[in-house]
XYZ file of C-alpha atoms in Angstrom:
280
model
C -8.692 24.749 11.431
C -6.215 22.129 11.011
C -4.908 22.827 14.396
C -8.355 21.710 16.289
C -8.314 18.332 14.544
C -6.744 15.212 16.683
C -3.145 14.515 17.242
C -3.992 11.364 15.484
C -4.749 13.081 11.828
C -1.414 14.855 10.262
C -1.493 17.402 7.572
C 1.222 17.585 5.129
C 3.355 20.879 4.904
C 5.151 20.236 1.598
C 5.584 23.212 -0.702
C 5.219 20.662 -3.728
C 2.508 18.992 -2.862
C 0.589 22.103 -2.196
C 1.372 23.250 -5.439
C 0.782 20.063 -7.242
C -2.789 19.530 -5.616
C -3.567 23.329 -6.757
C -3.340 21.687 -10.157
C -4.961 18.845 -9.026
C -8.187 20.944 -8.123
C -8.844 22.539 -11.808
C -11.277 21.070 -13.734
C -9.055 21.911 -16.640
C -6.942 18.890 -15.637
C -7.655 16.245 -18.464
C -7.852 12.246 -17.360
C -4.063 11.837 -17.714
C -2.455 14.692 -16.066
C -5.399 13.628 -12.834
C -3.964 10.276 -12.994
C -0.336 11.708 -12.888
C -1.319 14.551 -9.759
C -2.515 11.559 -8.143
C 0.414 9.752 -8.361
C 2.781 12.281 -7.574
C 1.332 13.744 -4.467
C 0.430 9.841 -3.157
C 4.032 9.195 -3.362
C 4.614 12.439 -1.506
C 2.136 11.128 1.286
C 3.343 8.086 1.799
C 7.432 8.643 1.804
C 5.917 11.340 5.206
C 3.700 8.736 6.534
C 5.753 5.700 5.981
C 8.930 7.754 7.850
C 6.717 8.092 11.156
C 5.337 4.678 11.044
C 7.553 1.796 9.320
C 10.921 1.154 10.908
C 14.304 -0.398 9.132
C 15.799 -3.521 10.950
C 19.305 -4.778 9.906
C 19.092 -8.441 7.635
C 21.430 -11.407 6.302
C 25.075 -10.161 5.233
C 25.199 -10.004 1.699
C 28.408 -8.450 -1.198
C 28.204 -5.759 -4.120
C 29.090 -6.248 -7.020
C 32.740 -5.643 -6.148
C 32.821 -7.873 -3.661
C 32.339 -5.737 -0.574
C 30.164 -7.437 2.337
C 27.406 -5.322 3.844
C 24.628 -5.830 5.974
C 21.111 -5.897 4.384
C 17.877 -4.101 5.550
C 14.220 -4.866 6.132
C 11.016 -3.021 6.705
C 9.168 -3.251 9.853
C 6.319 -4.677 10.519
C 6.989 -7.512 7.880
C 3.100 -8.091 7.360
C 1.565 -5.141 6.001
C -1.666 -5.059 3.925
C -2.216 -2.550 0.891
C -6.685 -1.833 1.159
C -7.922 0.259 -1.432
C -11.359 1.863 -1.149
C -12.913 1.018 -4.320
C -13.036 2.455 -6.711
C -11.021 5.586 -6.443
C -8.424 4.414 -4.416
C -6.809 1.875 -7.364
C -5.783 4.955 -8.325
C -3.052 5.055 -5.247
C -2.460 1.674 -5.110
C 0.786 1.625 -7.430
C 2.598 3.970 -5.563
C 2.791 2.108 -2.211
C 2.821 -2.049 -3.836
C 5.859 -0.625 -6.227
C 7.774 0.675 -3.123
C 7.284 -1.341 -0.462
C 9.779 -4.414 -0.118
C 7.475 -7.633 -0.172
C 8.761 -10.987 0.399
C 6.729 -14.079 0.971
C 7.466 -16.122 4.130
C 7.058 -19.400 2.488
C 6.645 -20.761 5.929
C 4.755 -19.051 8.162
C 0.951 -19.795 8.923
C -1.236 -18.206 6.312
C -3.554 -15.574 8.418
C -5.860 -12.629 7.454
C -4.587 -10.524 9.994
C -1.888 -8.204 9.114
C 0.317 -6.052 11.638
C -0.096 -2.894 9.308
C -2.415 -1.738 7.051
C -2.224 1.219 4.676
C -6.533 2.305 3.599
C -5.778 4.695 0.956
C -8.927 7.035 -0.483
C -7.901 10.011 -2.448
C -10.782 11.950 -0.949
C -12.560 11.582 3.137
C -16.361 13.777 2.626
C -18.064 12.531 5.487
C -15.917 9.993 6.747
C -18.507 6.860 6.717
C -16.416 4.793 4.120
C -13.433 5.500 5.901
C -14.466 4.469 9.582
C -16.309 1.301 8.370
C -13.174 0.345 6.581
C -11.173 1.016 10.189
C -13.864 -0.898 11.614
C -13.649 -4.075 10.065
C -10.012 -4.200 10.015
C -10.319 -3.747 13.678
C -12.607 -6.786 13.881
C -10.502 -8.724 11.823
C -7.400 -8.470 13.822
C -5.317 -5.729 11.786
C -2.886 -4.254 14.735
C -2.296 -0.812 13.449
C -4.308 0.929 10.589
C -2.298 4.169 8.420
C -4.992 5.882 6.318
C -3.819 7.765 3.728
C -5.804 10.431 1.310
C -5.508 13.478 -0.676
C -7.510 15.359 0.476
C -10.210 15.322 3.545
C -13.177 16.960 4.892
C -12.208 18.725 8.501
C -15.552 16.716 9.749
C -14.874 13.668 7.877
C -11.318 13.166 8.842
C -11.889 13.809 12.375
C -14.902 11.106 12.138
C -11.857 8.484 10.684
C -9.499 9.795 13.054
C -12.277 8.886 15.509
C -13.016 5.356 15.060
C -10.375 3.817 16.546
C -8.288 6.577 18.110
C -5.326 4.414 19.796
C -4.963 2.157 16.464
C -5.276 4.649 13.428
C -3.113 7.177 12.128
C -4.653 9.543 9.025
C -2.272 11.107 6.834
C -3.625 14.282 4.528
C -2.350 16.030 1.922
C -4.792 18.668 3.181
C -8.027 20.221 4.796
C -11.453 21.419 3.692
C -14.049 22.402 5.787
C -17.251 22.483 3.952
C -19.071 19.671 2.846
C -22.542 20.196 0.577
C -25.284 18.467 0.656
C -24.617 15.715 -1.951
C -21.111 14.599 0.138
C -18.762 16.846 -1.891
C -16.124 18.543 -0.237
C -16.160 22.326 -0.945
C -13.654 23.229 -2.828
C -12.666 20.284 -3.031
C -11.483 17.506 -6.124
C -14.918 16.716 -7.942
C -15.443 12.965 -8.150
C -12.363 12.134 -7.879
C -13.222 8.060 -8.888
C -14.958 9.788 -12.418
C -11.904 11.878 -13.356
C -9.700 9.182 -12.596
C -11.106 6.067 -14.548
C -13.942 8.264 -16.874
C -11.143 9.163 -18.987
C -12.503 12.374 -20.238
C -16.517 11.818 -19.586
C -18.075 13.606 -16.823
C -20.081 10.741 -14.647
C -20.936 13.376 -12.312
C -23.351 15.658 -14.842
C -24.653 12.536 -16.466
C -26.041 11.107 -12.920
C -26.692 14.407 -11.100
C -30.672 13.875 -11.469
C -30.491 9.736 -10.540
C -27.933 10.791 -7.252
C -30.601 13.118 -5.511
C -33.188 9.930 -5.746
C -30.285 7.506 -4.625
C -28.103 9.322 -2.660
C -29.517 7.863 0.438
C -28.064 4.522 -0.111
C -24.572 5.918 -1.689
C -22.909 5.394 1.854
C -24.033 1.321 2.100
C -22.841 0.952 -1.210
C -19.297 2.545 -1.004
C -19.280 0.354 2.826
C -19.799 -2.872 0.600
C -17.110 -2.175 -1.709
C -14.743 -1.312 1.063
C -15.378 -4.864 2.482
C -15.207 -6.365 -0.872
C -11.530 -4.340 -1.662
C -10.042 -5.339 1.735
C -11.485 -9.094 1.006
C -9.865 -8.818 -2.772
C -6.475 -7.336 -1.734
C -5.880 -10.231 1.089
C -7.330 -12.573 -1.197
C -4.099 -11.880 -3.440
C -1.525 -11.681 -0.727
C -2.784 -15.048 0.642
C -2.746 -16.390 -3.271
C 1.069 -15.281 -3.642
C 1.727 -17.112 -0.716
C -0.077 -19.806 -1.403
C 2.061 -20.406 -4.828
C 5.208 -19.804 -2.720
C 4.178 -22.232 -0.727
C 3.560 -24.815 -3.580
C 6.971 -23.835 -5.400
C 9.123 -24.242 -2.709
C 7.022 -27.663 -1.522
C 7.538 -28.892 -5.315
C 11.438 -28.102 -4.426
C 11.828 -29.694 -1.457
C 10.385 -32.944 -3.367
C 12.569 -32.842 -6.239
C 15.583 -32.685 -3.616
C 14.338 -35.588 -1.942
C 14.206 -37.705 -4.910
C 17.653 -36.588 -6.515
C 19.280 -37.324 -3.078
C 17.090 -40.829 -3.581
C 18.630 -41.328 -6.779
C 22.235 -40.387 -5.611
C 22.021 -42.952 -2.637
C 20.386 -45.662 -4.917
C 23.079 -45.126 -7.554
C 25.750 -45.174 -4.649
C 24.447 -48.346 -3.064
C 24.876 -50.099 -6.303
C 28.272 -48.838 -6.938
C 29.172 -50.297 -3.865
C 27.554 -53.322 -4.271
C 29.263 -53.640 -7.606
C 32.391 -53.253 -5.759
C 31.619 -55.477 -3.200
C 31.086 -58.422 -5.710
C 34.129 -57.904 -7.916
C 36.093 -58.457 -4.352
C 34.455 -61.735 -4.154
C 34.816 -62.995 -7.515
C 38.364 -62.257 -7.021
């Protein structure tokens, strides 16, 4: 079925990653080796998605360690914007902040709107979480939206894929069509978020009886914590920047006052000179 889905969702064809998300499926896996599957077939994800949709620009001339000139590099777009969908997507984030070159432009205007931002989810069910992240990225000016996940729902991903077709490209590990009637995708991962941060303890059985009373209002509360981890993750950036900002203001004084103190001391050097002629 991953044919009839939009030209806007992409489904990843590597041998390794299909292997290592076999893995990923068994229930065997403990907390650790989840953690580690998750890891490994992120980075896997993002090195396809990243090659379609970030560009290399040449920099400032710079010399190796021999001595050699050569001509840095640069990502582009330079403002991109990491949004995790709590709480399961933490478990992604490493992979893409650890890789991607970040530097703080100690001088541009400090704005919410980035030119690129990477959503990553390990798992798309029904899609909700994923379109009202798109959404309100939209509204807040983000120019481009990559959503990356594990694994997706063929309904789900196409309802992403949907929400803002021009704008948003979805990147997949891979496809599965069924989805039961508590939001799971069939086969599917499990709770992905419980086997990632339970360490060992299954969340799932222990709140299988309070789910079928709540499960109504599942879908407002994973919206609110999308907000709140978009909010949270450009509430960082704009901290970073905002210490940049400070350091290199905190510089710029110190200069000023040494090249005070150099013109001061040189003024009275040549005053001293200048009365030694007279006295002569």
């Amino acid at each position: 079925m991953a044919q009839n889905l939009p030209k806007n969702v992409h489904v990843s064809r590597h041998p390794c990653l299909q292997v290592k998300l076999s893995q990923l499926r068994s229930g065997k896996a403990s907390s650790r080796e989840t953690n580690d599957l998750v890891h490994e077939i992120a980075t896997i994800i993002g090195c396809e998605a990243f090659a379609e949709n970030i560009s290399v620009a040449p920099g400032e001339k710079n010399t190796t360690p021999l001595g050699y000139e050569y001509t840095t590099s640069f990502i582009t777009p330079d403002k991109i914007a990491l949004v995790p969908i709590l709480r399961s997507g933490l478990g992604m984030v490493n992979e893409y902040y650890n890789n991607l070159p970040f530097q703080p432009n100690s001088t541009g205007v400090n704005s919410a709107a980035a030119k690129l931002a990477i959503i990553i989810d390990p798992v798309v069910a029904t899609g909700s979480t994923a379109s009202a992240a798109i959404q309100t990225l939209r509204e807040w000016g983000v120019e481009r939206i990559l959503f990356l996940c594990i694994l997706g729902s063929h309904a789900g991903l196409i309802k992403a894929a949907g929400e803002w077709e021009e704008g948003v490209q979805v990147w997949t590990g891979a496809v599965d069509e069924q989805v039961d009637m508590k939001g799971m995708i069939q086969p599917g991962l499990g709770d992905i978020g419980d086997r990632l941060f339970s360490a060992g303890v299954n969340l799932n059985s222990m709140l299988q009886g309070k789910r079928a009373v709540h499960h109504q209002y599942d879908e407002i509360i994973w919206v609110m914590l999308s907000k709140v981890s978009v909010w949270y993750t450009q509430f960082v950036v704009d901290q970073r920047r905002e210490a940049q900002r400070e350091h290199e203001r905190k510089r710029a004084e110190s200069t000023m006052e040494n090249k005070k103190r150099i013109e001061d001391l040189t003024k009275g050097i040549r005053k001293d000179k200048s009365m030694n002629r007279i006295d002569g």
